[in-house]
Tab-separated table of C-alpha atoms in Angstrom:
chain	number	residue	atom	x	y	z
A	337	UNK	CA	16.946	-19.172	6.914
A	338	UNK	CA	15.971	-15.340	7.583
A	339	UNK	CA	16.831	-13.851	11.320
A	340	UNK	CA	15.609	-10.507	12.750
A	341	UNK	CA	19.257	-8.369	13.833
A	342	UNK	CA	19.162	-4.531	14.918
A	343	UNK	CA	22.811	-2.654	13.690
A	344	UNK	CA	23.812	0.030	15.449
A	345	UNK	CA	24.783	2.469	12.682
A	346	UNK	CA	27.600	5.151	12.907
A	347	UNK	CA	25.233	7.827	14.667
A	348	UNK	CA	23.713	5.119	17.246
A	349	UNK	CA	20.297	4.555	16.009
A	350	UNK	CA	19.528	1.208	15.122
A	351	UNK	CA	18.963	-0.261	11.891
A	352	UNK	CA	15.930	-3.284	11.690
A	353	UNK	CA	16.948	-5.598	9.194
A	354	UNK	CA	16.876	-8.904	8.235
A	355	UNK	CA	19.665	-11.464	7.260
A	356	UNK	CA	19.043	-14.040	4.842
A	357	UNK	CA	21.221	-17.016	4.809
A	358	UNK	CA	20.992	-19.811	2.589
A	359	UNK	CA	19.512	-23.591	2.879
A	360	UNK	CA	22.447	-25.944	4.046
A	361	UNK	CA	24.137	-23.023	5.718
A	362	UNK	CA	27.751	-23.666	7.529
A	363	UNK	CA	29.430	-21.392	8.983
A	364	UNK	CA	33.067	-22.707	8.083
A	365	UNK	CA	31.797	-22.108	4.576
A	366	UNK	CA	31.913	-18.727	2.122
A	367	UNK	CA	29.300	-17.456	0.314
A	368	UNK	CA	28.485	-14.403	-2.291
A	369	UNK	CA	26.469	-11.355	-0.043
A	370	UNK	CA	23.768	-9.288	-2.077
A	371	UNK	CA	22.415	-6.023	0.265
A	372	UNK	CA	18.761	-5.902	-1.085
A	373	UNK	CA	18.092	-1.985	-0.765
A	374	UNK	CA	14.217	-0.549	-0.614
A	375	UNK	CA	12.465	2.719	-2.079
A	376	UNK	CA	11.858	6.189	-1.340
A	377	UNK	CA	9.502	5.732	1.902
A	378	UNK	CA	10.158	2.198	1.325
A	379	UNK	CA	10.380	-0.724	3.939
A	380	UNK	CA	12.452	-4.151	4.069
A	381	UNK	CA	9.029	-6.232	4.120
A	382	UNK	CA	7.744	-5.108	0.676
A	383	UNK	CA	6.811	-7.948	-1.282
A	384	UNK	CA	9.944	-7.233	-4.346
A	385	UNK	CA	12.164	-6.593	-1.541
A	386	UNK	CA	11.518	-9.437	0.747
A	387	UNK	CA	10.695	-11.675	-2.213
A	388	UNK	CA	13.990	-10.917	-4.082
A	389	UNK	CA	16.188	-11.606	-0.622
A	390	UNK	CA	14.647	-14.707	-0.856
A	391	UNK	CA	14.974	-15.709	-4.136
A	392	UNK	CA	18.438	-14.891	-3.100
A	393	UNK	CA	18.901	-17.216	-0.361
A	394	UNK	CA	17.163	-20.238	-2.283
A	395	UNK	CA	19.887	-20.244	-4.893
A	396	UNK	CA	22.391	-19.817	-2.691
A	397	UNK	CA	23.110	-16.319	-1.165
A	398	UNK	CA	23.316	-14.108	1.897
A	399	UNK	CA	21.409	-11.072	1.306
A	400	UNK	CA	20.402	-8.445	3.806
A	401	UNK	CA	17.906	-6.466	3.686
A	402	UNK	CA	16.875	-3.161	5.767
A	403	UNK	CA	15.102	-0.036	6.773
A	404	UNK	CA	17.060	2.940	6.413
A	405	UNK	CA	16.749	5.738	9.590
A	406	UNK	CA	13.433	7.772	10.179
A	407	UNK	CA	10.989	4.779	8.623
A	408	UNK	CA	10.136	1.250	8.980
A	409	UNK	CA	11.218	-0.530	12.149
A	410	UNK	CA	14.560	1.579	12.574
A	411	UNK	CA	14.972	4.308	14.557
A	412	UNK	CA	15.112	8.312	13.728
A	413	UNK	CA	12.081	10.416	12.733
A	414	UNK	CA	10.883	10.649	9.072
A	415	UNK	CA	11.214	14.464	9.444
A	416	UNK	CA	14.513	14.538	10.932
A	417	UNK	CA	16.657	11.740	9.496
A	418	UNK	CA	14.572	10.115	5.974
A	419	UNK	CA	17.699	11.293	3.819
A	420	UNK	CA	19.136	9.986	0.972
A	421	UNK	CA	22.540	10.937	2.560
A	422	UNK	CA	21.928	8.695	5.641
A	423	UNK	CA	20.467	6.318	3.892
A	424	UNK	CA	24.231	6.124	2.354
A	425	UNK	CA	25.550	5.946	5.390
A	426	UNK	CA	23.676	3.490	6.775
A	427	UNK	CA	24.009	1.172	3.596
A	428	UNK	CA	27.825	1.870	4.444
A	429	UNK	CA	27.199	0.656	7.769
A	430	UNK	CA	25.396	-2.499	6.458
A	431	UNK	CA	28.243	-3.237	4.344
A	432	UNK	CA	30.667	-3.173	6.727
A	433	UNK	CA	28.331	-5.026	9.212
A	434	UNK	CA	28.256	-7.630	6.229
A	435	UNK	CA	32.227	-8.255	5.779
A	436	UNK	CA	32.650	-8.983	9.459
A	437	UNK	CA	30.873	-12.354	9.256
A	438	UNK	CA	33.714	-15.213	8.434
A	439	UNK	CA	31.354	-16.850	6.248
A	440	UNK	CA	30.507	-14.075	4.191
A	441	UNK	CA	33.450	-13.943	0.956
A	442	UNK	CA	34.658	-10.368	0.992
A	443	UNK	CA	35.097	-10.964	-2.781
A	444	UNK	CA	32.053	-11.356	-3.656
A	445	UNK	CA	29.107	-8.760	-2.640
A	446	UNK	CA	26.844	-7.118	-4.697
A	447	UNK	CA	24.218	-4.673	-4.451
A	448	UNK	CA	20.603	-3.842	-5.705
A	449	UNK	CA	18.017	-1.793	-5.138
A	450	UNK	CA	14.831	-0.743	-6.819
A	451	UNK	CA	13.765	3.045	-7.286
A	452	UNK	CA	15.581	5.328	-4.697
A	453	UNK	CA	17.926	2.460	-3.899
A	454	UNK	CA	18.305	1.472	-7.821
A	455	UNK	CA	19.973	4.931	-7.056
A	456	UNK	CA	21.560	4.424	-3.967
A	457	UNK	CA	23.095	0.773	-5.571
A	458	UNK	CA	25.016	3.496	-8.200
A	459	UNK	CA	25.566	5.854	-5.991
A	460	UNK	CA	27.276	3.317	-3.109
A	461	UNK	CA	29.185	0.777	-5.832
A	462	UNK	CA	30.657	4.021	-7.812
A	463	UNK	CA	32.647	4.877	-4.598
A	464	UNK	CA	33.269	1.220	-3.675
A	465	UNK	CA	35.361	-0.823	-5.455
A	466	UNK	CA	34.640	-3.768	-3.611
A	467	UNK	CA	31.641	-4.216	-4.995
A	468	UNK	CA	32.010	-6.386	-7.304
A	469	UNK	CA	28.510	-6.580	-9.279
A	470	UNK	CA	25.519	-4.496	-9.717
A	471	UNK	CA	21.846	-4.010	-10.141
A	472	UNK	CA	19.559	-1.205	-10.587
A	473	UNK	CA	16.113	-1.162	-11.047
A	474	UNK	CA	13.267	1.583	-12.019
A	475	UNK	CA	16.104	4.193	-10.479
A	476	UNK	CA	15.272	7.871	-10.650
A	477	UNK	CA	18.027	10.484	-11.152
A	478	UNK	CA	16.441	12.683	-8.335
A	479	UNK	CA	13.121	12.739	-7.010
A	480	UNK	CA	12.088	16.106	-8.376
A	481	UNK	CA	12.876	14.377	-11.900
A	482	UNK	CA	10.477	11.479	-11.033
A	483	UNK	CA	7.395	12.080	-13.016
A	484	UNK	CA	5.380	11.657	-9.973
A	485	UNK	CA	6.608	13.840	-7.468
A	486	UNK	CA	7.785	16.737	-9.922
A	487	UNK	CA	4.303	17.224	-10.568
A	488	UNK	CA	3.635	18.180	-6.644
A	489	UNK	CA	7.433	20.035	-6.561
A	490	UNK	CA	6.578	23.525	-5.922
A	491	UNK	CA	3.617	22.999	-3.879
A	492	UNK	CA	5.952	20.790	-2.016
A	493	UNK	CA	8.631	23.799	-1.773
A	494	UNK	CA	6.032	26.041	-0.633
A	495	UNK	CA	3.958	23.704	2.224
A	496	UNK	CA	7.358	22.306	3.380
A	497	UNK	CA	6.090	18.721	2.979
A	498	UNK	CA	4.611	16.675	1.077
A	499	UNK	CA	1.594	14.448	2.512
A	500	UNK	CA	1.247	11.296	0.824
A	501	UNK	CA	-0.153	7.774	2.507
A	502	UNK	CA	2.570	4.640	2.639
A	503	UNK	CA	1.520	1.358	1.917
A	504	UNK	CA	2.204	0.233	5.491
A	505	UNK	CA	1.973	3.292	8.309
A	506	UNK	CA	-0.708	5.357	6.444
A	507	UNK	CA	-0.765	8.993	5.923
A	508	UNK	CA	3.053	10.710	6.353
A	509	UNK	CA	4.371	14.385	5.814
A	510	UNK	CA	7.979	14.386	4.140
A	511	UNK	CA	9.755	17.523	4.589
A	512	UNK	CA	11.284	19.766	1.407
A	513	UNK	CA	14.946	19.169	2.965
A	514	UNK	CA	14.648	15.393	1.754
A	515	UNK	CA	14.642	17.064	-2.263
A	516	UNK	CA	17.429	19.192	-1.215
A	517	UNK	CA	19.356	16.830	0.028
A	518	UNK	CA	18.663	14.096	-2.749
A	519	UNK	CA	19.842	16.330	-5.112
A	520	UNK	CA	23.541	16.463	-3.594
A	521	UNK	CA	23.703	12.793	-5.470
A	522	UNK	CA	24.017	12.032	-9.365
A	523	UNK	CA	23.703	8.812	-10.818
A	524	UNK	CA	24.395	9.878	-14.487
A	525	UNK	CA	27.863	11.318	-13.372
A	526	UNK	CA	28.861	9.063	-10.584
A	527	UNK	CA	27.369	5.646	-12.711
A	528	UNK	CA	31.064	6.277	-14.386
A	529	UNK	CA	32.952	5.029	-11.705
A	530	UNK	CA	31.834	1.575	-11.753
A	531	UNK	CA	33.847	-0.996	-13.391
A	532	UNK	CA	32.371	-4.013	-12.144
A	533	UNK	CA	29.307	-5.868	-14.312
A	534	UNK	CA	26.100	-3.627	-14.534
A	535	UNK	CA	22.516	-4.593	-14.722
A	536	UNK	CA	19.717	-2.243	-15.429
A	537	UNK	CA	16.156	-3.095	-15.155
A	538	UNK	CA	12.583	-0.677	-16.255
A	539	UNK	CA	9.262	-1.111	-16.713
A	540	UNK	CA	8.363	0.286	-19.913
A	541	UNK	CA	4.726	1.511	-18.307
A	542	UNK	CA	6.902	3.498	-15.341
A	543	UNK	CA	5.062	7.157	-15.026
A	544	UNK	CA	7.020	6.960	-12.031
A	545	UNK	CA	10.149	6.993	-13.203
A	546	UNK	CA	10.369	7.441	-16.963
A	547	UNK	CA	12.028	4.548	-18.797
A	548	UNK	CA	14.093	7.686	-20.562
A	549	UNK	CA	15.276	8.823	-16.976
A	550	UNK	CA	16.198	5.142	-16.197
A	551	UNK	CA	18.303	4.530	-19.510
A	552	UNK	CA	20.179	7.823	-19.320
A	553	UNK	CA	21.821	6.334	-16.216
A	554	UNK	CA	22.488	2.965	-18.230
A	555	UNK	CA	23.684	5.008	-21.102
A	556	UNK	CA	26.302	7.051	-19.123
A	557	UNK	CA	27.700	3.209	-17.695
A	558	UNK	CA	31.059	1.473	-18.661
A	559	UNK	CA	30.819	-1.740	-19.517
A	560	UNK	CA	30.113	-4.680	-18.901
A	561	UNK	CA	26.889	-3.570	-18.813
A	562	UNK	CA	23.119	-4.974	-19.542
A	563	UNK	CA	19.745	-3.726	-19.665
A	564	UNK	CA	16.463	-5.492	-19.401
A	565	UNK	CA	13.024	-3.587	-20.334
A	566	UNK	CA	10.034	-5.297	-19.130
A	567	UNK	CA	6.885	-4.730	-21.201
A	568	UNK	CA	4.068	-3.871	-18.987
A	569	UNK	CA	5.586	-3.670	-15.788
A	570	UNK	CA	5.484	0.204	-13.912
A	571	UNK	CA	7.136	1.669	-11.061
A	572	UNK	CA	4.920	-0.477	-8.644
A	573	UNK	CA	4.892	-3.816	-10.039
A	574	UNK	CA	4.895	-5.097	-6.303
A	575	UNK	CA	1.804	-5.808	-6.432
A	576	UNK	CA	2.094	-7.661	-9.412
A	577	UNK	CA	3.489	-11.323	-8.220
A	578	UNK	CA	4.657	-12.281	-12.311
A	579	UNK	CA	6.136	-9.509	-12.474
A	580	UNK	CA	8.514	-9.678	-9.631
A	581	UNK	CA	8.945	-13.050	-10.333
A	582	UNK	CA	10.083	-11.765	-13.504
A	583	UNK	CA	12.481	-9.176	-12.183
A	584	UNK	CA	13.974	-11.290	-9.072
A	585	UNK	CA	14.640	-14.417	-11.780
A	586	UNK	CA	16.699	-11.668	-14.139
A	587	UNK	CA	18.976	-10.401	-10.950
A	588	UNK	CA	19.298	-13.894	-9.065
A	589	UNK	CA	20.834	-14.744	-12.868
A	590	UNK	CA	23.079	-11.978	-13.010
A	591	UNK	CA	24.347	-12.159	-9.804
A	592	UNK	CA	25.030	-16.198	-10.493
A	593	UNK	CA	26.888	-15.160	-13.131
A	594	UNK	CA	28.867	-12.034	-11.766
A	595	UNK	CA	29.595	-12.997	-8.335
């Protein structure tokens, strides 16, 4: 059962998502949460995103998914508010948005996200206790160390954008502030914090994200933690239905198993 619900976050704009809740749902009943968390310039209706929420809700989850400020459905400007640091607070927002609903056990929410939010899903659980499992896949340690865009860094720098085209709205111009700001957040040293169970997942054909990048942020974790290398999958295995069949079976598991 998916439903369409707009959040106010803490700066008024409103946040599109989409709640997932699973087949047989009651509401006098408690179920384990999972807040499904999209790319860099990503969107709630990509196919691993909305496939993986899903997967989620047929084996018996509630799992949210949405777009952060400035893209997608939600409101703000791509050149004003697309910012890693509001796209913390707005997963903040989400998660509190989350625990309100009685049927929704407060003791059992996890978090994943692929690429920027395989970073964001380190970043948020390291400073939240309460969440009590994890999963982070393809995640960069900061987007001038992704192989992709460090190659167009300084032009970037100098322009004061970037232009690149999105898979849904086309051609887009991303300001330099978004590097700056992205780079206010570690994953190597704030991955340390987390005590709960860790899951880390790469494709070892990324040139996105380099599987090294990736496993430096596994290798810094406490345990319990697990990593899964996928042969032949890179950055955008989207659009490669096996493959995030692949994936989404590996974190529906671990979440099974850790929530």
């Amino acid at each position: 059962m998916q439903e369409k619900i707009s959040i106010k976050n803490s700066r008024g704009l409103k946040l599109a998502a989409i709640l997932h809740k699973p087949a047989g749902f009651r509401k006098d009943q408690k179920y384990p949460a999972v807040i499904v968390l999209h790319g860099f310039t990503g969107y709630k209706e990509e196919e691993h995103i909305a496939g993986l929420a899903s997967d989620l809700e047929k084996n018996g989850f509630v799992a949210i998914r949405f777009d952060t400020v400035g893209f997608g459905e939600s409101e703000g400007t791509l050149v004003n508010h697309h910012r890693f640091s509001n796209y913390l607070q707005d997963t903040e927002d989400i998660f509190k948005y989350l625990k309100k609903f009685g049927f929704v056990d407060k003791n059992r929410i996890g978090i994943t996200g692929q690429s920027w939010g395989g970073k964001m899903a380190v970043i948020f659980a390291a400073h939240h206790p309460e969440v009590k499992a994890v999963v982070s896949i393809s995640a960069a340690i900061s987007l001038r160390k992704s192989n992709w865009l460090g190659a167009f860094m300084q032009a970037w720098k100098q322009k004061g954008y970037f232009e690149r085209i999105s898979s849904k709205y086309g051609p887009i111009k991303i300001p330099y502030e978004v590097v700056l700001d992205d780079e206010k957040f570690d994953p190597v040293k704030d991955i340390a914090l987390i005590k709960c169970p860790l899951l880390v997942v790469l494709g070892l054909e990324d040139d996105t994200v380099l599987p090294k990048d990736t496993r430096a942020i596994y290798e810094a974790a406490n345990e319990p933690k697990k990593m899964i290398e996928i042969k032949g999958m890179n950055h955008d295995y989207k659009k490669y239905p096996d493959q995030v069949a692949l994936v989404n079976r590996e974190v529906v598991k671990f979440f099974t198993e850790n929530l």
